[in-house]
Amino acid sequence: MKSPAAAATATASSSSSPCLPSPPNPRLHLGRLRRPAVCFPRYCESARRCPSLRVEASRLGPDAGNCAPRILSEKPPVGCCAVVTSQAGDREVSSAPVVTNGEIGVLLLNLGGPETLDDVQPFLFNLFADPDIIRLPRLFRFLQRPLAQFISVLRAPKSKEGYASIGGGSPLRGITDAQAEELRKSLWEKNVPAKVYVGMRYWHPFTEEAIEQIKRDGITKLVVLPLYPQFSISTSGSSLRLLESIFREDEYLVNMQHTVIPSWYQREGYIKAMANLIDKELQTFENPEKVVIFFSAHGVPLAYVEEAGDPYKAEMEECVDLIMEELEKRRITNSFTLAYQSRVGPVEWLKPYTDETIMDLGRKGVKSILAVPISFVSEHIETLEEIDVEYKELALKSGIEKWGRVPALGCEPTFISDLADAVIESLPYVGAMAVSNLEARQSLVPLGSVEELLAVYDSQRRELPPPVTVWEWGWTKSAETWNGRAAMLAVLVLLVLEVTTGEGFLHQWGVLPLRLFH
Ligand SMILES: C=CC1=C(C)c2cc3[nH]c(cc4nc(cc5[nH]c(cc1n2)c(C)c5CCC(=O)O)C(CCC(=O)O)=C4C)c(C)c3C=C
Ligand SMILES: [Fe+2]
């Protein structure tokens, strides 16, 4: 890591009393202002010394830009105290039991994927019906579902082809369930008796189902952990928005203490696990030092970053830097590049695009590439099909001779253990409760973090630029596109009618003299 400031070993005390002035407003911590806005040296300094805030100390340092986003609650931790001993470098956690006065739950948030080919279109419908994927102007909100239906039906055949080629469905559910089980085991080994739940955004098990189970199990302290290392409005943000709406409506949840780990790409364990995978895969090449390490992240529309303030790009770039720094420590100094894949629709997405970058490297005479999927921790359609098949083919056509790919982290033990540490470290922040139910309701969720995190990037809930162009008034590119599509559709409908009924302009003009069907 950039600043292993927690060379200091720190031990959390068994007292939950705060020893700090309130941390700065978390609204400032995430997102577009992140780098400049989060440097609170006084706060970070104190945090390093304060036992009850030790939890985040391994990320603190002279470069305080890394610290504040991790302080998840403005209120002091109450009612729960992790007894944790941690050493920078090995992140060892002591065997002292975690003392809490409630049932701990961990909710893993993920995207979800179709399990069969019949699931593909309804899965796509759920995805495009999400206002964090396509947020229409207020006046046109009523069109969200019809539009989602329209786009999902249009896209389904192409998506189905992809899913068919990877075995007829997404492997995401199985892998996420396995990660949940490994995380549970790891937490128990670290003396944290927690239950772990999986809540998917667009397919089973839906987040709503996970929440129902959490209620049935009587969980009173919940750590929310999106399985995306980097934060994006379109992924973690969307899942948090859904949670916010569920929490707001429910008496039980209003009273449940929670905290969110919004992103965790700087964690030492994660960075090391990624570096281990890259290191190992490089050894499969004849001349490992000549290989270009090609980080390929899932893209988002450019306007998410430039207009809506999505921190995704900044977090991604920092993540890649951290991995390369870790590799450098191991004397691996290969060239590397970061590009964005999987764009959907005609609007501009984050650049450079993966396909263009591959061709560019080919033109420049690069002969070996090691692809590193970086935005997701499971194998999925975009690793198994897009990278392993499409991009490999493109690379070979572009003059690249050897193409390799680092596997997704999955249940890699260093990674799972680090996730468990992240959960343990966040426990003292679970439970910053509103004073009364009324107050909790007014603030939408129990004080913790969901709505604060949402506010960070999206306080005004502005329109999001649609990845698939939808209607805009005026002489715009979008209007032209949609006019064109509407016209083509109209012509198609007229043609079909004409051919099937034998009546219409073409018949009147003698272009089509015969009725084809009777
Ligand atoms: C960090 C990861 C992801 C971001 C950011 C993201 C944004 C995003 N995605 C779409 C549209 C689609 N995504 C689809 C599948 C899909 N997306 C991610 C991850 C991110 N998406 C994953 C892991 C998967 C695969 C799940 C699986 O089943 O294996 C799909 C469906 C597949 C396809 O048809 O290509 C679509 C569509 C948008 C529009 C978007 C940002 C706005
Ligand atoms: Fe996606």
mmCIF file of C-alpha atoms in Angstrom, residues 133-306:
data_model
loop_
_atom_site.group_PDB
_atom_site.id
_atom_site.type_symbol
_atom_site.label_atom_id
_atom_site.label_comp_id
_atom_site.label_asym_id
_atom_site.label_seq_id
_atom_site.Cartn_x
_atom_site.Cartn_y
_atom_site.Cartn_z
ATOM 1 C CA ILE A 133 -28.916 2.385 -14.905
ATOM 2 C CA ILE A 134 -31.431 4.518 -16.787
ATOM 3 C CA ARG A 135 -32.839 7.474 -14.857
ATOM 4 C CA LEU A 136 -35.416 9.268 -16.909
ATOM 5 C CA PRO A 137 -36.403 12.909 -16.463
ATOM 6 C CA ARG A 138 -39.092 13.196 -13.789
ATOM 7 C CA LEU A 139 -41.794 13.847 -16.375
ATOM 8 C CA PHE A 140 -41.026 10.572 -18.134
ATOM 9 C CA ARG A 141 -40.618 8.307 -15.088
ATOM 10 C CA PHE A 142 -43.808 6.474 -16.006
ATOM 11 C CA LEU A 143 -41.944 5.199 -19.082
ATOM 12 C CA GLN A 144 -39.231 3.450 -17.049
ATOM 13 C CA ARG A 145 -40.822 0.005 -17.099
ATOM 14 C CA PRO A 146 -42.125 0.050 -20.690
ATOM 15 C CA LEU A 147 -38.708 1.260 -21.814
ATOM 16 C CA ALA A 148 -36.994 -1.474 -19.788
ATOM 17 C CA GLN A 149 -39.300 -4.007 -21.400
ATOM 18 C CA PHE A 150 -38.491 -2.662 -24.864
ATOM 19 C CA ILE A 151 -34.709 -2.587 -24.373
ATOM 20 C CA SER A 152 -34.580 -5.956 -22.615
ATOM 21 C CA VAL A 153 -36.486 -7.639 -25.427
ATOM 22 C CA LEU A 154 -34.181 -6.027 -28.002
ATOM 23 C CA ARG A 155 -31.013 -7.033 -26.163
ATOM 24 C CA ALA A 156 -32.060 -10.488 -24.988
ATOM 25 C CA PRO A 157 -31.019 -12.442 -28.127
ATOM 26 C CA LYS A 158 -27.450 -11.101 -28.008
ATOM 27 C CA SER A 159 -27.173 -11.635 -24.249
ATOM 28 C CA LYS A 160 -28.632 -15.132 -24.553
ATOM 29 C CA GLU A 161 -25.964 -16.036 -27.065
ATOM 30 C CA GLY A 162 -23.333 -14.953 -24.577
ATOM 31 C CA TYR A 163 -24.853 -16.873 -21.676
ATOM 32 C CA ALA A 164 -25.380 -19.933 -23.887
ATOM 33 C CA SER A 165 -21.677 -19.922 -24.702
ATOM 34 C CA ILE A 166 -20.711 -20.017 -21.012
ATOM 35 C CA GLY A 167 -22.908 -22.977 -20.162
ATOM 36 C CA GLY A 168 -26.439 -21.583 -20.304
ATOM 37 C CA GLY A 169 -26.392 -19.164 -17.383
ATOM 38 C CA SER A 170 -24.402 -16.941 -15.093
ATOM 39 C CA PRO A 171 -22.082 -18.557 -12.542
ATOM 40 C CA LEU A 172 -22.566 -15.578 -10.235
ATOM 41 C CA ARG A 173 -25.011 -17.053 -7.761
ATOM 42 C CA GLY A 174 -22.941 -20.154 -7.079
ATOM 43 C CA ILE A 175 -19.715 -18.191 -6.680
ATOM 44 C CA THR A 176 -21.284 -15.542 -4.447
ATOM 45 C CA ASP A 177 -22.864 -18.212 -2.233
ATOM 46 C CA ALA A 178 -19.474 -19.900 -1.917
ATOM 47 C CA GLN A 179 -17.843 -16.556 -1.032
ATOM 48 C CA ALA A 180 -20.519 -15.980 1.606
ATOM 49 C CA GLU A 181 -19.869 -19.368 3.168
ATOM 50 C CA GLU A 182 -16.083 -18.873 3.159
ATOM 51 C CA LEU A 183 -16.513 -15.425 4.678
ATOM 52 C CA ARG A 184 -18.746 -16.860 7.399
ATOM 53 C CA LYS A 185 -16.150 -19.507 8.217
ATOM 54 C CA SER A 186 -13.372 -16.952 8.265
ATOM 55 C CA LEU A 187 -15.355 -14.694 10.618
ATOM 56 C CA TRP A 188 -16.037 -17.568 12.974
ATOM 57 C CA GLU A 189 -12.350 -18.510 12.923
ATOM 58 C CA LYS A 190 -11.664 -14.941 13.968
ATOM 59 C CA ASN A 191 -14.200 -15.292 16.768
ATOM 60 C CA VAL A 192 -16.914 -13.252 15.142
ATOM 61 C CA PRO A 193 -20.067 -15.348 15.145
ATOM 62 C CA ALA A 194 -21.794 -13.691 12.223
ATOM 63 C CA LYS A 195 -24.356 -14.855 9.721
ATOM 64 C CA VAL A 196 -23.681 -13.946 6.107
ATOM 65 C CA TYR A 197 -26.431 -13.172 3.588
ATOM 66 C CA VAL A 198 -26.410 -12.613 -0.155
ATOM 67 C CA GLY A 199 -28.643 -9.923 -1.668
ATOM 68 C CA MET A 200 -28.605 -9.600 -5.451
ATOM 69 C CA ARG A 201 -29.792 -6.499 -7.258
ATOM 70 C CA TYR A 202 -31.263 -8.003 -10.429
ATOM 71 C CA TRP A 203 -31.799 -11.716 -9.844
ATOM 72 C CA HIS A 204 -32.261 -14.329 -7.151
ATOM 73 C CA PRO A 205 -31.678 -14.239 -4.266
ATOM 74 C CA PHE A 206 -32.991 -10.672 -4.404
ATOM 75 C CA THR A 207 -31.953 -8.181 -1.742
ATOM 76 C CA GLU A 208 -35.541 -8.164 -0.473
ATOM 77 C CA GLU A 209 -35.312 -11.940 0.137
ATOM 78 C CA ALA A 210 -32.049 -11.525 2.056
ATOM 79 C CA ILE A 211 -33.579 -8.790 4.188
ATOM 80 C CA GLU A 212 -36.552 -11.017 5.038
ATOM 81 C CA GLN A 213 -34.138 -13.711 6.209
ATOM 82 C CA ILE A 214 -32.162 -11.155 8.213
ATOM 83 C CA LYS A 215 -35.376 -10.188 9.998
ATOM 84 C CA ARG A 216 -36.364 -13.802 10.625
ATOM 85 C CA ASP A 217 -32.921 -14.444 12.122
ATOM 86 C CA GLY A 218 -33.281 -11.492 14.486
ATOM 87 C CA ILE A 219 -30.114 -9.747 13.320
ATOM 88 C CA THR A 220 -29.579 -6.523 15.244
ATOM 89 C CA LYS A 221 -26.265 -5.360 13.811
ATOM 90 C CA LEU A 222 -25.694 -5.432 10.128
ATOM 91 C CA VAL A 223 -22.565 -4.796 8.102
ATOM 92 C CA VAL A 224 -23.397 -4.075 4.469
ATOM 93 C CA LEU A 225 -20.614 -5.134 2.134
ATOM 94 C CA PRO A 226 -21.038 -4.608 -1.620
ATOM 95 C CA LEU A 227 -18.929 -7.148 -3.480
ATOM 96 C CA TYR A 228 -17.563 -4.468 -5.799
ATOM 97 C CA PRO A 229 -14.074 -3.318 -4.826
ATOM 98 C CA GLN A 230 -14.657 0.127 -6.325
ATOM 99 C CA PHE A 231 -17.754 2.243 -5.807
ATOM 100 C CA SER A 232 -19.988 3.148 -8.732
ATOM 101 C CA ILE A 233 -23.405 4.736 -8.857
ATOM 102 C CA SER A 234 -24.433 1.920 -11.170
ATOM 103 C CA THR A 235 -23.405 -0.928 -8.850
ATOM 104 C CA SER A 236 -22.929 -0.359 -5.108
ATOM 105 C CA GLY A 237 -24.847 2.906 -5.381
ATOM 106 C CA SER A 238 -27.826 1.213 -6.951
ATOM 107 C CA SER A 239 -27.871 -1.532 -4.304
ATOM 108 C CA LEU A 240 -27.633 1.051 -1.518
ATOM 109 C CA ARG A 241 -30.498 3.028 -2.977
ATOM 110 C CA LEU A 242 -32.607 -0.109 -2.960
ATOM 111 C CA LEU A 243 -31.624 -0.794 0.651
ATOM 112 C CA GLU A 244 -32.529 2.746 1.566
ATOM 113 C CA SER A 245 -36.027 2.291 0.225
ATOM 114 C CA ILE A 246 -36.427 -1.054 2.004
ATOM 115 C CA PHE A 247 -35.110 0.344 5.313
ATOM 116 C CA ARG A 248 -37.358 3.383 5.116
ATOM 117 C CA GLU A 249 -40.511 1.313 4.970
ATOM 118 C CA ASP A 250 -39.803 -1.178 7.720
ATOM 119 C CA GLU A 251 -40.209 -0.813 11.472
ATOM 120 C CA TYR A 252 -37.731 -3.619 12.230
ATOM 121 C CA LEU A 253 -35.082 -2.218 9.956
ATOM 122 C CA VAL A 254 -35.478 1.295 11.263
ATOM 123 C CA ASN A 255 -34.333 -0.103 14.591
ATOM 124 C CA MET A 256 -31.530 -2.247 13.238
ATOM 125 C CA GLN A 257 -28.042 -0.820 13.521
ATOM 126 C CA HIS A 258 -26.004 -0.932 10.387
ATOM 127 C CA THR A 259 -22.953 0.330 8.642
ATOM 128 C CA VAL A 260 -21.796 0.173 5.053
ATOM 129 C CA ILE A 261 -18.349 -0.543 3.668
ATOM 130 C CA PRO A 262 -18.750 1.429 0.457
ATOM 131 C CA SER A 263 -15.582 0.313 -1.295
ATOM 132 C CA TRP A 264 -12.497 -1.557 -0.261
ATOM 133 C CA TYR A 265 -10.110 -1.516 -3.204
ATOM 134 C CA GLN A 266 -7.259 -0.060 -1.113
ATOM 135 C CA ARG A 267 -7.242 -2.852 1.406
ATOM 136 C CA GLU A 268 -3.872 -4.428 1.758
ATOM 137 C CA GLY A 269 -5.201 -7.979 1.659
ATOM 138 C CA TYR A 270 -7.136 -7.346 -1.540
ATOM 139 C CA ILE A 271 -4.183 -5.628 -3.218
ATOM 140 C CA LYS A 272 -1.839 -8.441 -2.187
ATOM 141 C CA ALA A 273 -4.268 -11.113 -3.354
ATOM 142 C CA MET A 274 -4.513 -9.416 -6.756
ATOM 143 C CA ALA A 275 -0.729 -9.066 -6.960
ATOM 144 C CA ASN A 276 -0.326 -12.766 -6.083
ATOM 145 C CA LEU A 277 -2.627 -13.781 -8.930
ATOM 146 C CA ILE A 278 -0.827 -11.551 -11.428
ATOM 147 C CA ASP A 279 2.597 -12.707 -10.247
ATOM 148 C CA LYS A 280 1.585 -16.362 -10.618
ATOM 149 C CA GLU A 281 0.029 -15.904 -14.044
ATOM 150 C CA LEU A 282 3.032 -13.976 -15.368
ATOM 151 C CA GLN A 283 5.157 -17.057 -14.724
ATOM 152 C CA THR A 284 3.195 -18.949 -17.384
ATOM 153 C CA PHE A 285 4.738 -16.704 -20.076
ATOM 154 C CA GLU A 286 8.082 -17.466 -21.672
ATOM 155 C CA ASN A 287 9.413 -13.962 -21.033
ATOM 156 C CA PRO A 288 7.342 -12.695 -18.106
ATOM 157 C CA GLU A 289 9.049 -9.287 -18.034
ATOM 158 C CA LYS A 290 7.938 -8.508 -21.599
ATOM 159 C CA VAL A 291 4.252 -9.052 -20.892
ATOM 160 C CA VAL A 292 1.953 -6.015 -20.816
ATOM 161 C CA ILE A 293 -0.325 -6.216 -17.774
ATOM 162 C CA PHE A 294 -3.715 -5.186 -19.115
ATOM 163 C CA PHE A 295 -6.228 -4.155 -16.435
ATOM 164 C CA SER A 296 -9.699 -4.358 -17.938
ATOM 165 C CA ALA A 297 -12.504 -2.800 -15.907
ATOM 166 C CA HIS A 298 -16.211 -2.802 -16.616
ATOM 167 C CA GLY A 299 -17.035 0.606 -18.088
ATOM 168 C CA VAL A 300 -19.709 3.127 -17.168
ATOM 169 C CA PRO A 301 -21.084 5.928 -19.325
ATOM 170 C CA LEU A 302 -18.642 8.843 -19.257
ATOM 171 C CA ALA A 303 -21.293 11.236 -17.986
ATOM 172 C CA TYR A 304 -21.689 9.203 -14.785
ATOM 173 C CA VAL A 305 -18.198 10.324 -13.877
ATOM 174 C CA GLU A 306 -18.136 13.754 -15.489
#
